[in-house]
Amino acid sequence: MSLLLFPINNGLASQLAIVIDDFGYRQQNEQKIISLSPNITIAVLPYSPHAKQMSTLANKQGNEVIIHLPMAPLSKQPLEKETLFPYMGEEEVNQIIANAVERVPYAIGVNNHMGSLMTSDLKGMEHVMKALSHYSFFYLDSKTIGKTQVINAAQNYNIPVLVRDVFLDDKQNENAIAYQFDIAIELARKKGQAIVIGHPYPQTVNVLTKKLSELPSDIQLVKLSQLIHPESLPEKPTLTFKDIYKIFEKIGYEIYYLSIIQQ
């Protein structure tokens, strides 16, 4: 398994990370995206017909690979095989994620494919995070819904969480995609970094080809893992006095019980 590296930002440029989802179906467009830059991260659908091939090619070219993990949406639409649902138990979630890891070699992280139903369910996402904790992965929240529970679910599993800032191509129109790219540039300047997600559409390939060839000097295209800093780790909730009292109360009951059964 690939090891995560965390290069230090030189502080001279704002950082832009580009993630292209839905890899594994459009080989020709996907090869063009990989050829644009080794700093573009690709997100591979585990049960797409060319998942292993594209993952292997991307890794060979120096691109980071993450698993584009299918998760249930709120709306009714065609689903990928082994889509995760909130009603699934821990064992089933573990198996689905293990299968995905096997089908997407060289993966170092995960983001959600669709998932507005799944990512808004705390218990379901806790199962996901527990399963992912066995692989030293990070998680990119595609943020397909405002009330996402990803950060809350990751709190107890020490999984770094990144969050998408801009979708490039909700509208498959080159002018609209270029406009979204410019928004991402301005956001990166304002925040110091920005994460954009796109798809291997011909229009997206065309816009990225042009925009990356004329990237402003104050913007640095980086690998997604370079945006993982200590603050990417979700903070665990602070214990209150009431929580501490309950812990000691429980310990007291256990000591009392042991003293009785030992008499």
CSV table of C-alpha atoms in Angstrom, one decimal:
chain,number,residue,atom,x,y,z
A,1,MET,CA,0.0,0.0,0.0
A,2,SER,CA,1.2,3.5,-0.8
A,3,LEU,CA,2.5,5.6,2.1
A,4,LEU,CA,1.1,9.1,2.7
A,5,LEU,CA,3.6,11.8,2.4
A,6,PHE,CA,3.0,15.3,3.6
A,7,PRO,CA,5.2,17.9,1.9
A,8,ILE,CA,5.5,21.2,3.6
A,9,ASN,CA,3.9,24.1,1.8
A,10,ASN,CA,6.6,26.6,0.7
A,11,GLY,CA,4.2,29.4,1.7
A,12,LEU,CA,4.7,31.3,-1.5
A,13,ALA,CA,1.6,30.2,-3.4
A,14,SER,CA,-2.0,29.3,-2.6
A,15,GLN,CA,-2.7,25.6,-3.1
A,16,LEU,CA,-5.2,24.1,-5.5
A,17,ALA,CA,-6.1,20.4,-5.5
A,18,ILE,CA,-8.1,18.9,-8.4
A,19,VAL,CA,-9.9,15.6,-8.0
A,20,ILE,CA,-11.6,13.9,-10.9
A,21,ASP,CA,-14.4,11.5,-10.0
A,22,ASP,CA,-16.0,8.5,-11.8
A,23,PHE,CA,-12.8,7.1,-13.2
A,24,GLY,CA,-13.1,3.6,-14.8
A,25,TYR,CA,-15.7,4.2,-17.5
A,26,ARG,CA,-14.2,6.7,-20.0
A,27,GLN,CA,-10.7,5.5,-20.8
A,28,GLN,CA,-9.9,8.0,-23.5
A,29,ASN,CA,-10.9,11.1,-21.5
A,30,GLU,CA,-9.3,9.7,-18.3
A,31,GLN,CA,-6.0,9.1,-20.0
A,32,LYS,CA,-6.0,12.7,-21.2
A,33,ILE,CA,-6.7,13.9,-17.6
A,34,ILE,CA,-3.8,11.8,-16.2
A,35,SER,CA,-1.5,13.2,-18.9
A,36,LEU,CA,-2.3,16.8,-17.8
A,37,SER,CA,-0.5,16.6,-14.5
A,38,PRO,CA,0.7,14.1,-11.9
A,39,ASN,CA,-0.8,16.4,-9.3
A,40,ILE,CA,-4.4,15.6,-10.4
A,41,THR,CA,-6.0,13.1,-8.0
A,42,ILE,CA,-8.2,10.4,-9.6
A,43,ALA,CA,-11.2,8.9,-7.8
A,44,VAL,CA,-12.0,5.4,-9.1
A,45,LEU,CA,-15.3,3.6,-9.0
A,46,PRO,CA,-14.6,0.1,-7.7
A,47,TYR,CA,-16.9,-1.8,-10.0
A,48,SER,CA,-16.3,0.2,-13.1
A,49,PRO,CA,-15.0,-1.9,-16.0
A,50,HIS,CA,-11.5,-0.3,-16.1
A,51,ALA,CA,-11.0,0.3,-12.4
A,52,LYS,CA,-7.7,-1.6,-12.0
A,53,GLN,CA,-6.3,-0.5,-15.3
A,54,MET,CA,-6.9,3.2,-14.7
A,55,SER,CA,-5.7,3.0,-11.1
A,56,THR,CA,-2.5,1.3,-12.2
A,57,LEU,CA,-1.9,3.7,-15.0
A,58,ALA,CA,-2.5,6.7,-12.8
A,59,ASN,CA,-0.1,5.4,-10.1
A,60,LYS,CA,2.6,4.8,-12.8
A,61,GLN,CA,2.3,8.4,-14.0
A,62,GLY,CA,2.6,9.7,-10.4
A,63,ASN,CA,-1.1,10.6,-9.8
A,64,GLU,CA,-2.7,9.9,-6.4
A,65,VAL,CA,-5.5,7.4,-6.5
A,66,ILE,CA,-8.5,7.4,-4.1
A,67,ILE,CA,-11.6,5.1,-4.0
A,68,HIS,CA,-14.8,6.8,-5.2
A,69,LEU,CA,-17.0,4.8,-2.8
A,70,PRO,CA,-20.6,4.5,-3.9
A,71,MET,CA,-23.1,5.7,-1.2
A,72,ALA,CA,-26.8,6.0,-1.3
A,73,PRO,CA,-28.3,9.3,-2.4
A,74,LEU,CA,-31.6,10.8,-1.3
A,75,SER,CA,-33.0,10.9,-4.8
A,76,LYS,CA,-33.9,7.8,-6.8
A,77,GLN,CA,-31.3,7.2,-9.5
A,78,PRO,CA,-29.2,4.3,-10.9
A,79,LEU,CA,-26.8,2.9,-8.4
A,80,GLU,CA,-23.3,1.4,-8.6
A,81,LYS,CA,-22.8,-2.2,-7.4
A,82,GLU,CA,-22.3,-2.5,-3.6
A,83,THR,CA,-23.6,1.0,-2.8
A,84,LEU,CA,-23.5,1.7,0.9
A,85,PHE,CA,-26.8,2.3,2.8
A,86,PRO,CA,-27.4,3.6,6.4
A,87,TYR,CA,-29.3,0.4,7.3
A,88,MET,CA,-26.2,-1.8,6.6
A,89,GLY,CA,-24.5,-3.4,9.6
A,90,GLU,CA,-20.8,-3.1,10.5
A,91,GLU,CA,-19.9,-6.4,9.0
A,92,GLU,CA,-21.5,-5.7,5.7
A,93,VAL,CA,-19.9,-2.3,5.5
A,94,ASN,CA,-16.5,-3.8,6.3
A,95,GLN,CA,-16.9,-6.4,3.5
A,96,ILE,CA,-17.9,-3.8,0.9
A,97,ILE,CA,-15.0,-1.6,1.7
A,98,ALA,CA,-12.6,-4.5,1.7
A,99,ASN,CA,-13.9,-5.4,-1.8
A,100,ALA,CA,-13.4,-1.8,-2.9
A,101,VAL,CA,-9.8,-1.7,-1.6
A,102,GLU,CA,-9.0,-4.9,-3.5
A,103,ARG,CA,-10.5,-3.5,-6.8
A,104,VAL,CA,-8.7,-0.1,-6.7
A,105,PRO,CA,-5.0,-0.8,-6.3
A,106,TYR,CA,-2.7,2.0,-5.0
A,107,ALA,CA,-5.5,3.9,-3.3
A,108,ILE,CA,-4.5,6.1,-0.4
A,109,GLY,CA,-7.9,7.6,0.4
A,110,VAL,CA,-11.7,7.6,-0.2
A,111,ASN,CA,-14.4,10.1,-1.3
A,112,ASN,CA,-18.1,9.5,-1.7
A,113,HIS,CA,-19.9,8.8,-5.0
A,114,MET,CA,-23.3,10.5,-4.5
A,115,GLY,CA,-24.1,9.7,-0.9
A,116,SER,CA,-26.5,12.4,0.3
A,117,LEU,CA,-28.5,9.8,2.3
A,118,MET,CA,-25.5,7.9,3.6
A,119,THR,CA,-23.2,10.8,4.5
A,120,SER,CA,-26.0,12.5,6.5
A,121,ASP,CA,-26.4,9.4,8.7
A,122,LEU,CA,-24.1,9.4,11.7
A,123,LYS,CA,-24.3,5.7,12.5
A,124,GLY,CA,-23.8,4.7,9.0
A,125,MET,CA,-20.7,6.9,8.5
A,126,GLU,CA,-19.3,5.6,11.8
A,127,HIS,CA,-19.4,2.1,10.4
A,128,VAL,CA,-17.5,3.5,7.3
A,129,MET,CA,-14.9,5.3,9.3
A,130,LYS,CA,-14.3,2.3,11.5
A,131,ALA,CA,-13.7,0.1,8.4
A,132,LEU,CA,-11.4,2.7,6.8
A,133,SER,CA,-9.3,3.0,10.0
A,134,HIS,CA,-7.7,-0.4,9.1
A,135,TYR,CA,-6.2,1.0,5.9
A,136,SER,CA,-4.5,4.3,7.0
A,137,PHE,CA,-6.8,6.2,4.5
A,138,PHE,CA,-7.9,9.8,4.6
A,139,TYR,CA,-11.4,10.8,3.6
A,140,LEU,CA,-12.5,13.6,1.2
A,141,ASP,CA,-16.0,14.7,1.9
A,142,SER,CA,-17.5,15.4,-1.5
A,143,LYS,CA,-20.2,17.3,0.4
A,144,THR,CA,-23.2,16.3,-1.6
A,145,ILE,CA,-25.4,17.5,1.3
A,146,GLY,CA,-25.1,20.3,3.8
A,147,LYS,CA,-25.8,18.3,6.9
A,148,THR,CA,-23.0,15.8,6.3
A,149,GLN,CA,-21.9,13.8,9.3
A,150,VAL,CA,-18.5,12.8,7.9
A,151,ILE,CA,-16.4,14.9,10.4
A,152,ASN,CA,-18.5,13.8,13.4
A,153,ALA,CA,-18.2,10.2,12.4
A,154,ALA,CA,-14.4,10.4,11.9
A,155,GLN,CA,-13.8,11.8,15.5
A,156,ASN,CA,-13.1,8.5,17.2
A,157,TYR,CA,-11.0,6.9,14.4
A,158,ASN,CA,-8.2,9.3,13.8
A,159,ILE,CA,-9.0,9.7,10.1
A,160,PRO,CA,-7.9,12.9,8.4
A,161,VAL,CA,-10.9,14.6,6.7
A,162,LEU,CA,-10.7,17.0,3.8
A,163,VAL,CA,-13.8,18.8,2.4
A,164,ARG,CA,-14.6,19.7,-1.2
A,165,ASP,CA,-14.9,23.4,-1.9
A,166,VAL,CA,-16.1,23.7,-5.5
A,167,PHE,CA,-17.8,21.4,-8.1
A,168,LEU,CA,-16.4,22.2,-11.5
A,169,ASP,CA,-18.9,20.7,-13.9
A,170,ASP,CA,-22.5,20.4,-12.5
A,171,LYS,CA,-23.2,22.1,-15.8
A,172,GLN,CA,-21.5,20.4,-18.7
A,173,ASN,CA,-20.7,23.6,-20.5
A,174,GLU,CA,-17.2,24.9,-21.0
A,175,ASN,CA,-18.0,28.5,-20.1
A,176,ALA,CA,-19.7,27.3,-16.9
A,177,ILE,CA,-16.8,25.0,-16.0
A,178,ALA,CA,-14.3,27.8,-16.7
A,179,TYR,CA,-16.3,30.1,-14.4
A,180,GLN,CA,-16.2,27.5,-11.6
A,181,PHE,CA,-12.5,27.0,-12.0
A,182,ASP,CA,-12.0,30.8,-11.6
A,183,ILE,CA,-14.1,30.7,-8.4
A,184,ALA,CA,-11.8,28.0,-7.1
A,185,ILE,CA,-8.7,30.1,-7.9
A,186,GLU,CA,-10.1,33.1,-5.9
A,187,LEU,CA,-11.1,30.8,-3.1
A,188,ALA,CA,-7.6,29.4,-2.9
A,189,ARG,CA,-6.2,32.9,-2.7
A,190,LYS,CA,-8.6,33.7,0.1
A,191,LYS,CA,-8.2,30.6,2.2
A,192,GLY,CA,-4.7,29.5,1.1
A,193,GLN,CA,-6.1,26.4,-0.4
A,194,ALA,CA,-9.1,25.0,-2.3
A,195,ILE,CA,-10.3,21.5,-3.4
A,196,VAL,CA,-12.3,21.1,-6.6
A,197,ILE,CA,-14.0,18.1,-7.9
A,198,GLY,CA,-14.8,17.4,-11.6
A,199,HIS,CA,-15.6,14.5,-13.9
A,200,PRO,CA,-14.0,13.1,-17.0
A,201,TYR,CA,-16.3,14.9,-19.4
A,202,PRO,CA,-14.9,16.2,-22.7
A,203,GLN,CA,-15.8,19.7,-21.7
A,204,THR,CA,-14.0,19.4,-18.4
A,205,VAL,CA,-10.9,18.0,-20.2
A,206,ASN,CA,-10.9,20.9,-22.6
A,207,VAL,CA,-11.2,23.5,-19.8
A,208,LEU,CA,-8.5,21.9,-17.6
A,209,THR,CA,-6.1,21.7,-20.6
A,210,LYS,CA,-6.4,25.4,-21.1
A,211,LYS,CA,-6.6,26.6,-17.5
A,212,LEU,CA,-3.7,24.5,-16.3
A,213,SER,CA,-1.5,25.8,-19.1
A,214,GLU,CA,-2.0,29.3,-17.9
A,215,LEU,CA,-2.2,28.8,-14.2
A,216,PRO,CA,-1.4,32.0,-12.3
A,217,SER,CA,2.0,32.1,-10.7
A,218,ASP,CA,0.5,32.6,-7.2
A,219,ILE,CA,-1.4,29.3,-7.5
A,220,GLN,CA,0.3,25.9,-6.9
A,221,LEU,CA,-1.4,22.8,-8.2
A,222,VAL,CA,-0.8,20.1,-5.5
A,223,LYS,CA,-1.6,16.5,-4.7
A,224,LEU,CA,-4.6,16.1,-2.5
A,225,SER,CA,-2.6,14.5,0.3
A,226,GLN,CA,-0.5,17.7,0.6
A,227,LEU,CA,-3.5,19.4,2.1
A,228,ILE,CA,-3.6,17.1,5.0
A,229,HIS,CA,-2.4,19.0,8.1
A,230,PRO,CA,-2.9,18.3,11.8
A,231,GLU,CA,-6.1,20.4,11.6
A,232,SER,CA,-7.5,17.8,9.1
A,233,LEU,CA,-7.9,15.4,12.1
A,234,PRO,CA,-11.3,15.8,13.6
A,235,GLU,CA,-11.2,17.0,17.2
A,236,LYS,CA,-12.6,14.7,19.8
A,237,PRO,CA,-15.4,16.3,22.0
A,238,THR,CA,-14.1,17.8,25.2
A,239,LEU,CA,-15.2,15.9,28.4
A,240,THR,CA,-17.6,17.8,30.6
A,241,PHE,CA,-17.7,17.6,34.4
A,242,LYS,CA,-20.9,15.5,33.9
A,243,ASP,CA,-19.1,13.1,31.7
A,244,ILE,CA,-16.3,12.7,34.2
A,245,TYR,CA,-18.8,12.2,37.0
A,246,LYS,CA,-20.5,9.4,35.1
A,247,ILE,CA,-17.1,7.7,34.4
A,248,PHE,CA,-16.2,7.7,38.1
A,249,GLU,CA,-19.7,6.6,39.1
A,250,LYS,CA,-19.4,3.6,36.7
A,251,ILE,CA,-16.0,2.7,38.2
A,252,GLY,CA,-17.5,3.0,41.7
A,253,TYR,CA,-20.3,0.6,40.8
A,254,GLU,CA,-17.8,-1.9,39.3
A,255,ILE,CA,-15.6,-1.8,42.4
A,256,TYR,CA,-18.6,-2.3,44.6
A,257,TYR,CA,-19.8,-5.3,42.5
A,258,LEU,CA,-16.3,-6.9,42.6
A,259,SER,CA,-16.1,-6.5,46.4
A,260,ILE,CA,-19.4,-8.3,46.8
A,261,ILE,CA,-18.6,-11.3,44.5
A,262,GLN,CA,-15.2,-11.7,46.2
A,263,GLN,CA,-16.7,-12.1,49.7
